[in-house]
PDB file of N, CA and C in Angstrom:
ATOM      1  N   ALA A   1     -22.455  95.622 -72.965  1.00 97.00           N
ATOM      2  CA  ALA A   1     -22.437  96.693 -74.152  1.00 97.00           C
ATOM      3  C   ALA A   1     -21.553  95.673 -75.095  1.00 97.00           C
ATOM      4  N   ALA A   2     -20.388  95.347 -74.450  1.00 97.00           N
ATOM      5  CA  ALA A   2     -19.480  94.823 -75.361  1.00 97.00           C
ATOM      6  C   ALA A   2     -19.830  93.534 -76.410  1.00 97.00           C
ATOM      7  N   ALA A   3     -20.801  92.763 -75.623  1.00 98.00           N
ATOM      8  CA  ALA A   3     -21.418  91.814 -76.205  1.00 98.00           C
ATOM      9  C   ALA A   3     -22.247  92.021 -77.516  1.00 98.00           C
ATOM     10  N   LEU A   4     -22.692  93.105 -77.295  1.00 98.00           N
ATOM     11  CA  LEU A   4     -23.884  93.741 -78.599  1.00 98.00           C
ATOM     12  C   LEU A   4     -22.800  94.455 -79.305  1.00 98.00           C
ATOM     13  N   ASN A   5     -22.091  94.976 -79.046  1.00 98.00           N
ATOM     14  CA  ASN A   5     -21.081  95.712 -80.027  1.00 98.00           C
ATOM     15  C   ASN A   5     -20.536  94.404 -80.852  1.00 98.00           C
ATOM     16  N   ASP A   6     -20.245  93.168 -80.281  1.00 98.00           N
ATOM     17  CA  ASP A   6     -19.555  92.566 -80.825  1.00 98.00           C
ATOM     18  C   ASP A   6     -20.520  91.793 -81.752  1.00 98.00           C
ATOM     19  N   ARG A   7     -21.797  91.467 -81.458  1.00 98.00           N
ATOM     20  CA  ARG A   7     -22.777  90.629 -82.283  1.00 98.00           C
ATOM     21  C   ARG A   7     -23.156  91.631 -83.267  1.00 98.00           C
ATOM     22  N   GLY A   8     -23.037  93.042 -83.469  1.00 98.00           N
ATOM     23  CA  GLY A   8     -23.116  93.804 -84.360  1.00 98.00           C
ATOM     24  C   GLY A   8     -22.280  93.876 -85.057  1.00 98.00           C
ATOM     25  N   LEU A   9     -21.099  93.684 -84.827  1.00 97.00           N
ATOM     26  CA  LEU A   9     -19.641  93.513 -85.744  1.00 97.00           C
ATOM     27  C   LEU A   9     -19.841  92.262 -86.741  1.00 97.00           C
ATOM     28  N   CYS A  10     -20.371  91.311 -85.905  1.00 98.00           N
ATOM     29  CA  CYS A  10     -20.711  89.992 -86.819  1.00 98.00           C
ATOM     30  C   CYS A  10     -21.459  90.341 -87.888  1.00 98.00           C
ATOM     31  N   ARG A  11     -22.944  90.873 -87.434  1.00 98.00           N
ATOM     32  CA  ARG A  11     -23.983  91.357 -88.503  1.00 98.00           C
ATOM     33  C   ARG A  11     -23.461  92.108 -89.519  1.00 98.00           C
ATOM     34  N   TYR A  12     -22.397  93.105 -89.128  1.00 96.00           N
ATOM     35  CA  TYR A  12     -22.088  93.891 -90.466  1.00 96.00           C
ATOM     36  C   TYR A  12     -21.395  93.522 -91.556  1.00 96.00           C
ATOM     37  N   LEU A  13     -20.192  92.574 -90.745  1.00 96.00           N
ATOM     38  CA  LEU A  13     -19.781  91.595 -91.540  1.00 96.00           C
ATOM     39  C   LEU A  13     -20.179  90.389 -92.546  1.00 96.00           C
ATOM     40  N   ARG A  14     -21.626  90.132 -91.992  1.00 97.00           N
ATOM     41  CA  ARG A  14     -22.536  89.318 -92.668  1.00 97.00           C
ATOM     42  C   ARG A  14     -23.511  90.570 -93.965  1.00 97.00           C
ATOM     43  N   VAL A  15     -23.368  91.753 -93.720  1.00 96.00           N
ATOM     44  CA  VAL A  15     -24.133  92.693 -94.634  1.00 96.00           C
ATOM     45  C   VAL A  15     -25.458  92.715 -93.999  1.00 96.00           C
ATOM     46  N   GLU A  16     -25.552  92.561 -92.851  1.00 97.00           N
ATOM     47  CA  GLU A  16     -27.072  92.475 -92.036  1.00 97.00           C
ATOM     48  C   GLU A  16     -26.899  94.026 -91.490  1.00 97.00           C
ATOM     49  N   PHE A  17     -26.978  95.105 -92.047  1.00 97.00           N
ATOM     50  CA  PHE A  17     -26.559  96.597 -91.513  1.00 97.00           C
ATOM     51  C   PHE A  17     -28.061  96.825 -90.660  1.00 97.00           C
ATOM     52  N   ALA A  18     -29.357  96.170 -91.325  1.00 98.00           N
ATOM     53  CA  ALA A  18     -30.061  96.875 -89.785  1.00 98.00           C
ATOM     54  C   ALA A  18     -30.219  96.123 -88.654  1.00 98.00           C
ATOM     55  N   ALA A  19     -29.985  94.942 -88.616  1.00 98.00           N
ATOM     56  CA  ALA A  19     -29.529  94.264 -87.490  1.00 98.00           C
ATOM     57  C   ALA A  19     -28.292  94.784 -86.670  1.00 98.00           C
ATOM     58  N   ALA A  20     -27.417  95.396 -87.196  1.00 98.00           N
ATOM     59  CA  ALA A  20     -26.047  95.419 -86.511  1.00 98.00           C
ATOM     60  C   ALA A  20     -26.226  96.989 -86.042  1.00 98.00           C
ATOM     61  N   LEU A  21     -26.853  97.874 -86.971  1.00 98.00           N
ATOM     62  CA  LEU A  21     -27.461  99.079 -86.188  1.00 98.00           C
ATOM     63  C   LEU A  21     -27.998  99.055 -85.007  1.00 98.00           C
ATOM     64  N   GLN A  22     -28.923  98.274 -84.914  1.00 98.00           N
ATOM     65  CA  GLN A  22     -29.907  97.768 -83.742  1.00 98.00           C
ATOM     66  C   GLN A  22     -28.829  97.246 -82.325  1.00 98.00           C
ATOM     67  N   ASP A  23     -27.946  96.644 -82.619  1.00 98.00           N
ATOM     68  CA  ASP A  23     -27.019  95.985 -81.598  1.00 98.00           C
ATOM     69  C   ASP A  23     -26.324  97.188 -81.237  1.00 98.00           C
ATOM     70  N   TYR A  24     -25.896  97.872 -82.318  1.00 98.00           N
ATOM     71  CA  TYR A  24     -24.679  99.110 -81.800  1.00 98.00           C
ATOM     72  C   TYR A  24     -25.488  99.901 -80.870  1.00 98.00           C
ATOM     73  N   ALA A  25     -26.901 100.283 -81.410  1.00 98.00           N
ATOM     74  CA  ALA A  25     -27.787 101.194 -80.519  1.00 98.00           C
ATOM     75  C   ALA A  25     -27.906 100.553 -79.276  1.00 98.00           C
ATOM     76  N   ALA A  26     -28.247  99.282 -79.277  1.00 98.00           N
ATOM     77  CA  ALA A  26     -28.354  98.771 -77.880  1.00 98.00           C
ATOM     78  C   ALA A  26     -27.109  98.719 -77.032  1.00 98.00           C
ATOM     79  N   ALA A  27     -26.116  98.496 -77.584  1.00 98.00           N
ATOM     80  CA  ALA A  27     -24.815  98.736 -77.022  1.00 98.00           C
ATOM     81  C   ALA A  27     -24.414  99.954 -76.390  1.00 98.00           C
ATOM     82  N   ILE A  28     -25.015 101.104 -76.973  1.00 98.00           N
ATOM     83  CA  ILE A  28     -24.816 102.504 -76.595  1.00 98.00           C
ATOM     84  C   ILE A  28     -25.684 102.835 -75.475  1.00 98.00           C
ATOM     85  N   GLU A  29     -26.758 102.371 -75.760  1.00 98.00           N
ATOM     86  CA  GLU A  29     -27.700 102.717 -74.411  1.00 98.00           C
ATOM     87  C   GLU A  29     -27.486 102.004 -73.386  1.00 98.00           C
ATOM     88  N   CYS A  30     -26.808 100.728 -73.409  1.00 98.00           N
ATOM     89  CA  CYS A  30     -26.431 100.004 -71.888  1.00 98.00           C
ATOM     90  C   CYS A  30     -25.039 101.114 -71.423  1.00 98.00           C
ATOM     91  N   GLN A  31     -23.870 101.613 -72.271  1.00 98.00           N
ATOM     92  CA  GLN A  31     -23.103 101.923 -71.881  1.00 98.00           C
ATOM     93  C   GLN A  31     -22.541 103.041 -72.940  1.00 98.00           C
ATOM     94  N   PRO A  32     -23.396 104.255 -72.463  1.00 98.00           N
ATOM     95  CA  PRO A  32     -23.221 105.545 -73.532  1.00 98.00           C
ATOM     96  C   PRO A  32     -21.748 106.325 -73.474  1.00 98.00           C
ATOM     97  N   SER A  33     -20.864 105.564 -72.582  1.00 98.00           N
ATOM     98  CA  SER A  33     -19.526 106.195 -72.614  1.00 98.00           C
ATOM     99  C   SER A  33     -18.681 104.975 -72.972  1.00 98.00           C
ATOM    100  N   PHE A  34     -19.208 103.861 -73.799  1.00 98.00           N
ATOM    101  CA  PHE A  34     -18.255 103.250 -74.650  1.00 98.00           C
ATOM    102  C   PHE A  34     -18.553 104.010 -76.273  1.00 98.00           C
ATOM    103  N   GLU A  35     -17.187 104.255 -76.342  1.00 98.00           N
ATOM    104  CA  GLU A  35     -16.896 104.955 -77.947  1.00 98.00           C
ATOM    105  C   GLU A  35     -17.230 103.835 -78.962  1.00 98.00           C
ATOM    106  N   VAL A  36     -16.603 102.412 -78.955  1.00 98.00           N
ATOM    107  CA  VAL A  36     -16.652 101.611 -80.090  1.00 98.00           C
ATOM    108  C   VAL A  36     -17.892 101.601 -80.699  1.00 98.00           C
ATOM    109  N   PRO A  37     -18.974 101.116 -80.041  1.00 98.00           N
ATOM    110  CA  PRO A  37     -20.146 100.837 -80.911  1.00 98.00           C
ATOM    111  C   PRO A  37     -20.633 102.396 -81.683  1.00 98.00           C
ATOM    112  N   TYR A  38     -20.313 103.260 -81.256  1.00 98.00           N
ATOM    113  CA  TYR A  38     -21.025 104.743 -81.530  1.00 98.00           C
ATOM    114  C   TYR A  38     -19.919 104.896 -83.199  1.00 98.00           C
ATOM    115  N   TYR A  39     -18.580 104.461 -82.933  1.00 98.00           N
ATOM    116  CA  TYR A  39     -17.556 103.993 -84.223  1.00 98.00           C
ATOM    117  C   TYR A  39     -18.217 103.155 -85.297  1.00 98.00           C
ATOM    118  N   ASN A  40     -18.708 102.061 -84.738  1.00 98.00           N
ATOM    119  CA  ASN A  40     -19.025 101.274 -85.484  1.00 98.00           C
ATOM    120  C   ASN A  40     -20.271 101.631 -86.421  1.00 98.00           C
ATOM    121  N   ARG A  41     -21.304 102.208 -85.491  1.00 98.00           N
ATOM    122  CA  ARG A  41     -22.510 102.578 -86.002  1.00 98.00           C
ATOM    123  C   ARG A  41     -22.396 103.526 -87.485  1.00 98.00           C
ATOM    124  N   GLY A  42     -21.063 104.132 -86.954  1.00 98.00           N
ATOM    125  CA  GLY A  42     -20.867 105.163 -87.882  1.00 98.00           C
ATOM    126  C   GLY A  42     -20.420 104.642 -89.351  1.00 98.00           C
ATOM    127  N   LEU A  43     -19.616 103.658 -89.013  1.00 98.00           N
ATOM    128  CA  LEU A  43     -19.114 103.048 -90.400  1.00 98.00           C
ATOM    129  C   LEU A  43     -20.478 102.645 -90.966  1.00 98.00           C
ATOM    130  N   VAL A  44     -21.386 101.706 -90.221  1.00 98.00           N
ATOM    131  CA  VAL A  44     -22.566 101.234 -91.190  1.00 98.00           C
ATOM    132  C   VAL A  44     -23.555 102.339 -91.976  1.00 98.00           C
ATOM    133  N   LEU A  45     -23.449 103.613 -91.002  1.00 98.00           N
ATOM    134  CA  LEU A  45     -24.183 104.603 -91.773  1.00 98.00           C
ATOM    135  C   LEU A  45     -23.380 105.206 -92.816  1.00 98.00           C
ATOM    136  N   TYR A  46     -22.262 105.159 -92.618  1.00 97.00           N
ATOM    137  CA  TYR A  46     -21.433 105.735 -93.915  1.00 97.00           C
ATOM    138  C   TYR A  46     -21.568 104.994 -95.143  1.00 97.00           C
ATOM    139  N   ARG A  47     -21.703 103.766 -95.077  1.00 96.00           N
ATOM    140  CA  ARG A  47     -21.674 102.555 -96.010  1.00 96.00           C
ATOM    141  C   ARG A  47     -23.200 102.843 -96.575  1.00 96.00           C
ATOM    142  N   LEU A  48     -24.199 103.117 -95.676  1.00 96.00           N
ATOM    143  CA  LEU A  48     -25.218 103.192 -96.308  1.00 96.00           C
ATOM    144  C   LEU A  48     -25.644 104.566 -96.932  1.00 96.00           C
ATOM    145  N   GLY A  49     -24.683 105.507 -96.952  1.00 94.00           N
ATOM    146  CA  GLY A  49     -24.784 106.958 -97.749  1.00 94.00           C
ATOM    147  C   GLY A  49     -25.304 108.097 -96.488  1.00 94.00           C
ATOM    148  N   CYS A  50     -25.547 107.502 -95.557  1.00 96.00           N
ATOM    149  CA  CYS A  50     -26.031 108.689 -94.148  1.00 96.00           C
ATOM    150  C   CYS A  50     -24.885 109.393 -93.643  1.00 96.00           C
ATOM    151  N   PHE A  51     -24.331 110.138 -94.260  1.00 97.00           N
ATOM    152  CA  PHE A  51     -23.150 110.665 -93.987  1.00 97.00           C
ATOM    153  C   PHE A  51     -23.505 111.669 -92.681  1.00 97.00           C
ATOM    154  N   ASP A  52     -24.444 112.450 -92.999  1.00 97.00           N
ATOM    155  CA  ASP A  52     -24.500 113.509 -91.582  1.00 97.00           C
ATOM    156  C   ASP A  52     -24.819 112.529 -90.387  1.00 97.00           C
ATOM    157  N   GLU A  53     -25.401 111.588 -90.424  1.00 98.00           N
ATOM    158  CA  GLU A  53     -25.439 110.474 -89.005  1.00 98.00           C
ATOM    159  C   GLU A  53     -24.353 109.856 -88.761  1.00 98.00           C
ATOM    160  N   ALA A  54     -23.457 109.585 -89.857  1.00 98.00           N
ATOM    161  CA  ALA A  54     -22.150 109.060 -89.649  1.00 98.00           C
ATOM    162  C   ALA A  54     -21.057 110.154 -89.019  1.00 98.00           C
ATOM    163  N   MET A  55     -21.025 111.173 -89.385  1.00 98.00           N
ATOM    164  CA  MET A  55     -20.483 112.165 -88.750  1.00 98.00           C
ATOM    165  C   MET A  55     -20.910 112.590 -87.201  1.00 98.00           C
ATOM    166  N   GLU A  56     -21.977 112.602 -87.345  1.00 98.00           N
ATOM    167  CA  GLU A  56     -22.494 112.290 -85.650  1.00 98.00           C
ATOM    168  C   GLU A  56     -21.677 111.805 -84.906  1.00 98.00           C
ATOM    169  N   ASP A  57     -21.828 110.086 -85.258  1.00 98.00           N
ATOM    170  CA  ASP A  57     -21.518 108.954 -84.475  1.00 98.00           C
ATOM    171  C   ASP A  57     -19.894 109.682 -84.292  1.00 98.00           C
ATOM    172  N   PHE A  58     -19.543 109.673 -85.332  1.00 98.00           N
ATOM    173  CA  PHE A  58     -17.805 109.725 -85.566  1.00 98.00           C
ATOM    174  C   PHE A  58     -17.412 111.005 -84.507  1.00 98.00           C
ATOM    175  N   ARG A  59     -18.072 112.257 -84.699  1.00 98.00           N
ATOM    176  CA  ARG A  59     -17.932 113.256 -83.586  1.00 98.00           C
ATOM    177  C   ARG A  59     -18.082 112.454 -82.174  1.00 98.00           C
ATOM    178  N   LYS A  60     -19.033 112.149 -81.724  1.00 98.00           N
ATOM    179  CA  LYS A  60     -19.121 111.349 -80.401  1.00 98.00           C
ATOM    180  C   LYS A  60     -18.107 110.662 -79.792  1.00 98.00           C
ATOM    181  N   VAL A  61     -17.500 109.682 -81.001  1.00 98.00           N
ATOM    182  CA  VAL A  61     -16.590 109.088 -80.430  1.00 98.00           C
ATOM    183  C   VAL A  61     -15.102 110.019 -80.347  1.00 98.00           C
ATOM    184  N   LEU A  62     -15.015 111.173 -80.617  1.00 98.00           N
ATOM    185  CA  LEU A  62     -13.844 111.825 -80.742  1.00 98.00           C
ATOM    186  C   LEU A  62     -14.162 112.851 -79.244  1.00 98.00           C
ATOM    187  N   GLU A  63     -15.290 112.835 -78.862  1.00 98.00           N
ATOM    188  CA  GLU A  63     -15.699 113.677 -77.906  1.00 98.00           C
ATOM    189  C   GLU A  63     -15.110 112.657 -76.803  1.00 98.00           C
ATOM    190  N   LEU A  64     -15.746 111.329 -76.749  1.00 98.00           N
ATOM    191  CA  LEU A  64     -15.602 110.530 -75.409  1.00 98.00           C
ATOM    192  C   LEU A  64     -13.622 109.938 -75.574  1.00 98.00           C
ATOM    193  N   ASN A  65     -13.234 110.149 -76.864  1.00 98.00           N
ATOM    194  CA  ASN A  65     -11.887 109.660 -76.875  1.00 98.00           C
ATOM    195  C   ASN A  65     -11.230 110.527 -77.866  1.00 98.00           C
ATOM    196  N   PRO A  66     -10.431 111.520 -77.625  1.00 98.00           N
ATOM    197  CA  PRO A  66      -9.978 112.358 -78.518  1.00 98.00           C
ATOM    198  C   PRO A  66      -8.742 111.609 -79.416  1.00 98.00           C
ATOM    199  N   GLN A  67      -8.366 110.478 -78.907  1.00 98.00           N
ATOM    200  CA  GLN A  67      -7.200 109.931 -79.430  1.00 98.00           C
ATOM    201  C   GLN A  67      -7.609 108.626 -80.361  1.00 98.00           C
ATOM    202  N   PHE A  68      -8.815 108.527 -80.753  1.00 98.00           N
ATOM    203  CA  PHE A  68      -9.560 107.395 -81.406  1.00 98.00           C
ATOM    204  C   PHE A  68      -8.866 108.135 -83.042  1.00 98.00           C
ATOM    205  N   GLU A  69      -7.819 107.799 -83.489  1.00 98.00           N
ATOM    206  CA  GLU A  69      -7.589 107.931 -85.110  1.00 98.00           C
ATOM    207  C   GLU A  69      -8.650 107.653 -85.910  1.00 98.00           C
ATOM    208  N   ASP A  70      -8.789 106.335 -86.143  1.00 98.00           N
ATOM    209  CA  ASP A  70      -9.678 105.806 -86.885  1.00 98.00           C
ATOM    210  C   ASP A  70     -10.943 106.878 -87.067  1.00 98.00           C
ATOM    211  N   ALA A  71     -11.411 107.119 -86.034  1.00 98.00           N
ATOM    212  CA  ALA A  71     -12.781 108.083 -86.236  1.00 98.00           C
ATOM    213  C   ALA A  71     -12.410 109.294 -86.704  1.00 98.00           C
ATOM    214  N   ALA A  72     -11.351 110.095 -86.276  1.00 98.00           N
ATOM    215  CA  ALA A  72     -11.100 111.133 -87.155  1.00 98.00           C
ATOM    216  C   ALA A  72     -10.723 111.207 -88.363  1.00 98.00           C
ATOM    217  N   LEU A  73      -9.920 109.913 -89.130  1.00 98.00           N
ATOM    218  CA  LEU A  73     -10.028 109.828 -90.336  1.00 98.00           C
ATOM    219  C   LEU A  73     -11.485 109.483 -91.042  1.00 98.00           C
ATOM    220  N   SER A  74     -12.103 108.602 -90.448  1.00 98.00           N
ATOM    221  CA  SER A  74     -13.354 108.452 -90.859  1.00 98.00           C
ATOM    222  C   SER A  74     -14.461 109.673 -91.014  1.00 98.00           C
ATOM    223  N   LEU A  75     -14.306 110.586 -89.860  1.00 98.00           N
ATOM    224  CA  LEU A  75     -15.189 111.857 -90.215  1.00 98.00           C
ATOM    225  C   LEU A  75     -14.694 112.529 -90.991  1.00 98.00           C
ATOM    226  N   LYS A  76     -13.298 112.483 -91.219  1.00 98.00           N
ATOM    227  CA  LYS A  76     -12.912 113.778 -92.803  1.00 98.00           C
ATOM    228  C   LYS A  76     -13.359 113.074 -93.929  1.00 98.00           C
ATOM    229  N   GLN A  77     -13.329 111.414 -94.204  1.00 98.00           N
ATOM    230  CA  GLN A  77     -13.612 110.991 -95.388  1.00 98.00           C
ATOM    231  C   GLN A  77     -15.188 111.113 -95.433  1.00 98.00           C
ATOM    232  N   ALA A  78     -16.063 111.207 -94.355  1.00 98.00           N
ATOM    233  CA  ALA A  78     -17.318 111.528 -94.464  1.00 98.00           C
ATOM    234  C   ALA A  78     -17.600 112.853 -94.969  1.00 98.00           C
ATOM    235  N   ILE A  79     -16.801 113.689 -94.215  1.00 97.00           N
ATOM    236  CA  ILE A  79     -17.271 115.068 -94.767  1.00 97.00           C
ATOM    237  C   ILE A  79     -16.453 115.490 -96.519  1.00 97.00           C
ATOM    238  N   LEU A  80     -15.848 114.708 -96.733  1.00 97.00           N
ATOM    239  CA  LEU A  80     -14.882 114.431 -98.128  1.00 97.00           C
ATOM    240  C   LEU A  80     -16.217 114.129 -98.924  1.00 97.00           C
ATOM    241  N   ASP A  81     -16.436 113.018 -98.800  1.00 96.00           N
ATOM    242  CA  ASP A  81     -17.775 111.930 -99.695  1.00 96.00           C
ATOM    243  C   ASP A  81     -19.216 113.065 -99.609  1.00 96.00           C
ATOM    244  N   LYS A  82     -19.647 113.561 -98.447  1.00 95.00           N
ATOM    245  CA  LYS A  82     -20.760 114.511 -98.626  1.00 95.00           C
ATOM    246  C   LYS A  82     -20.471 115.553 -99.207  1.00 95.00           C
ATOM    247  N   GLU A  83     -19.500 116.121 -99.544  1.00 95.00           N
ATOM    248  CA  GLU A  83     -19.408 117.294-100.339  1.00 95.00           C
ATOM    249  C   GLU A  83     -19.209 116.896-101.772  1.00 95.00           C
ATOM    250  N   GLU A  84     -18.611 115.644-102.085  1.00 93.00           N
ATOM    251  CA  GLU A  84     -18.498 114.998-103.361  1.00 93.00           C
ATOM    252  C   GLU A  84     -19.829 114.932-104.046  1.00 93.00           C
ATOM    253  N   LYS A  85     -20.698 114.325-102.890  1.00 91.00           N
ATOM    254  CA  LYS A  85     -22.013 113.812-103.253  1.00 91.00           C
ATOM    255  C   LYS A  85     -22.799 115.137-103.538  1.00 91.00           C
ATOM    256  N   GLN A  86     -22.943 116.013-102.922  1.00 91.00           N
ATOM    257  CA  GLN A  86     -23.356 117.584-103.131  1.00 91.00           C
ATOM    258  C   GLN A  86     -23.121 118.061-104.156  1.00 91.00           C
ATOM    259  N   LYS A  87     -21.818 118.076-104.845  1.00 92.00           N
ATOM    260  CA  LYS A  87     -21.098 118.541-106.063  1.00 92.00           C
ATOM    261  C   LYS A  87     -21.821 118.085-107.038  1.00 92.00           C
ATOM    262  N   ARG A  88     -22.185 116.673-106.812  1.00 91.00           N
ATOM    263  CA  ARG A  88     -22.651 115.738-108.256  1.00 91.00           C
ATOM    264  C   ARG A  88     -24.101 116.064-108.121  1.00 91.00           C
ATOM    265  N   GLY A  89     -24.794 116.746-107.048  1.00 84.00           N
ATOM    266  CA  GLY A  89     -26.211 116.727-107.445  1.00 84.00           C
ATOM    267  C   GLY A  89     -27.103 115.606-106.779  1.00 84.00           C
ATOM    268  N   TYR A  90     -26.488 115.109-106.203  1.00 74.00           N
ATOM    269  CA  TYR A  90     -27.265 113.740-105.423  1.00 74.00           C
ATOM    270  C   TYR A  90     -27.217 113.597-104.202  1.00 74.00           C
TER     271      TYR A  90
END
């Protein structure tokens, strides 16, 4: 799971989002209790504007590890950005 997560991170940094999402999903499948791939997948989904899916992943991270501060901050930001997007009508 860690190796798949790391490969996903490399792909994310190369802006290969679809491949990164596949790696994170595979890491989660291998080890569903590993919170980091959920967080990383949430970041990719957030960047793609898929706020609901990103928030789902950030919430899962916090369920697995309530002390994961970056996930809490990312969740708050995704909520704010989703609200802003809705206000603007797109």
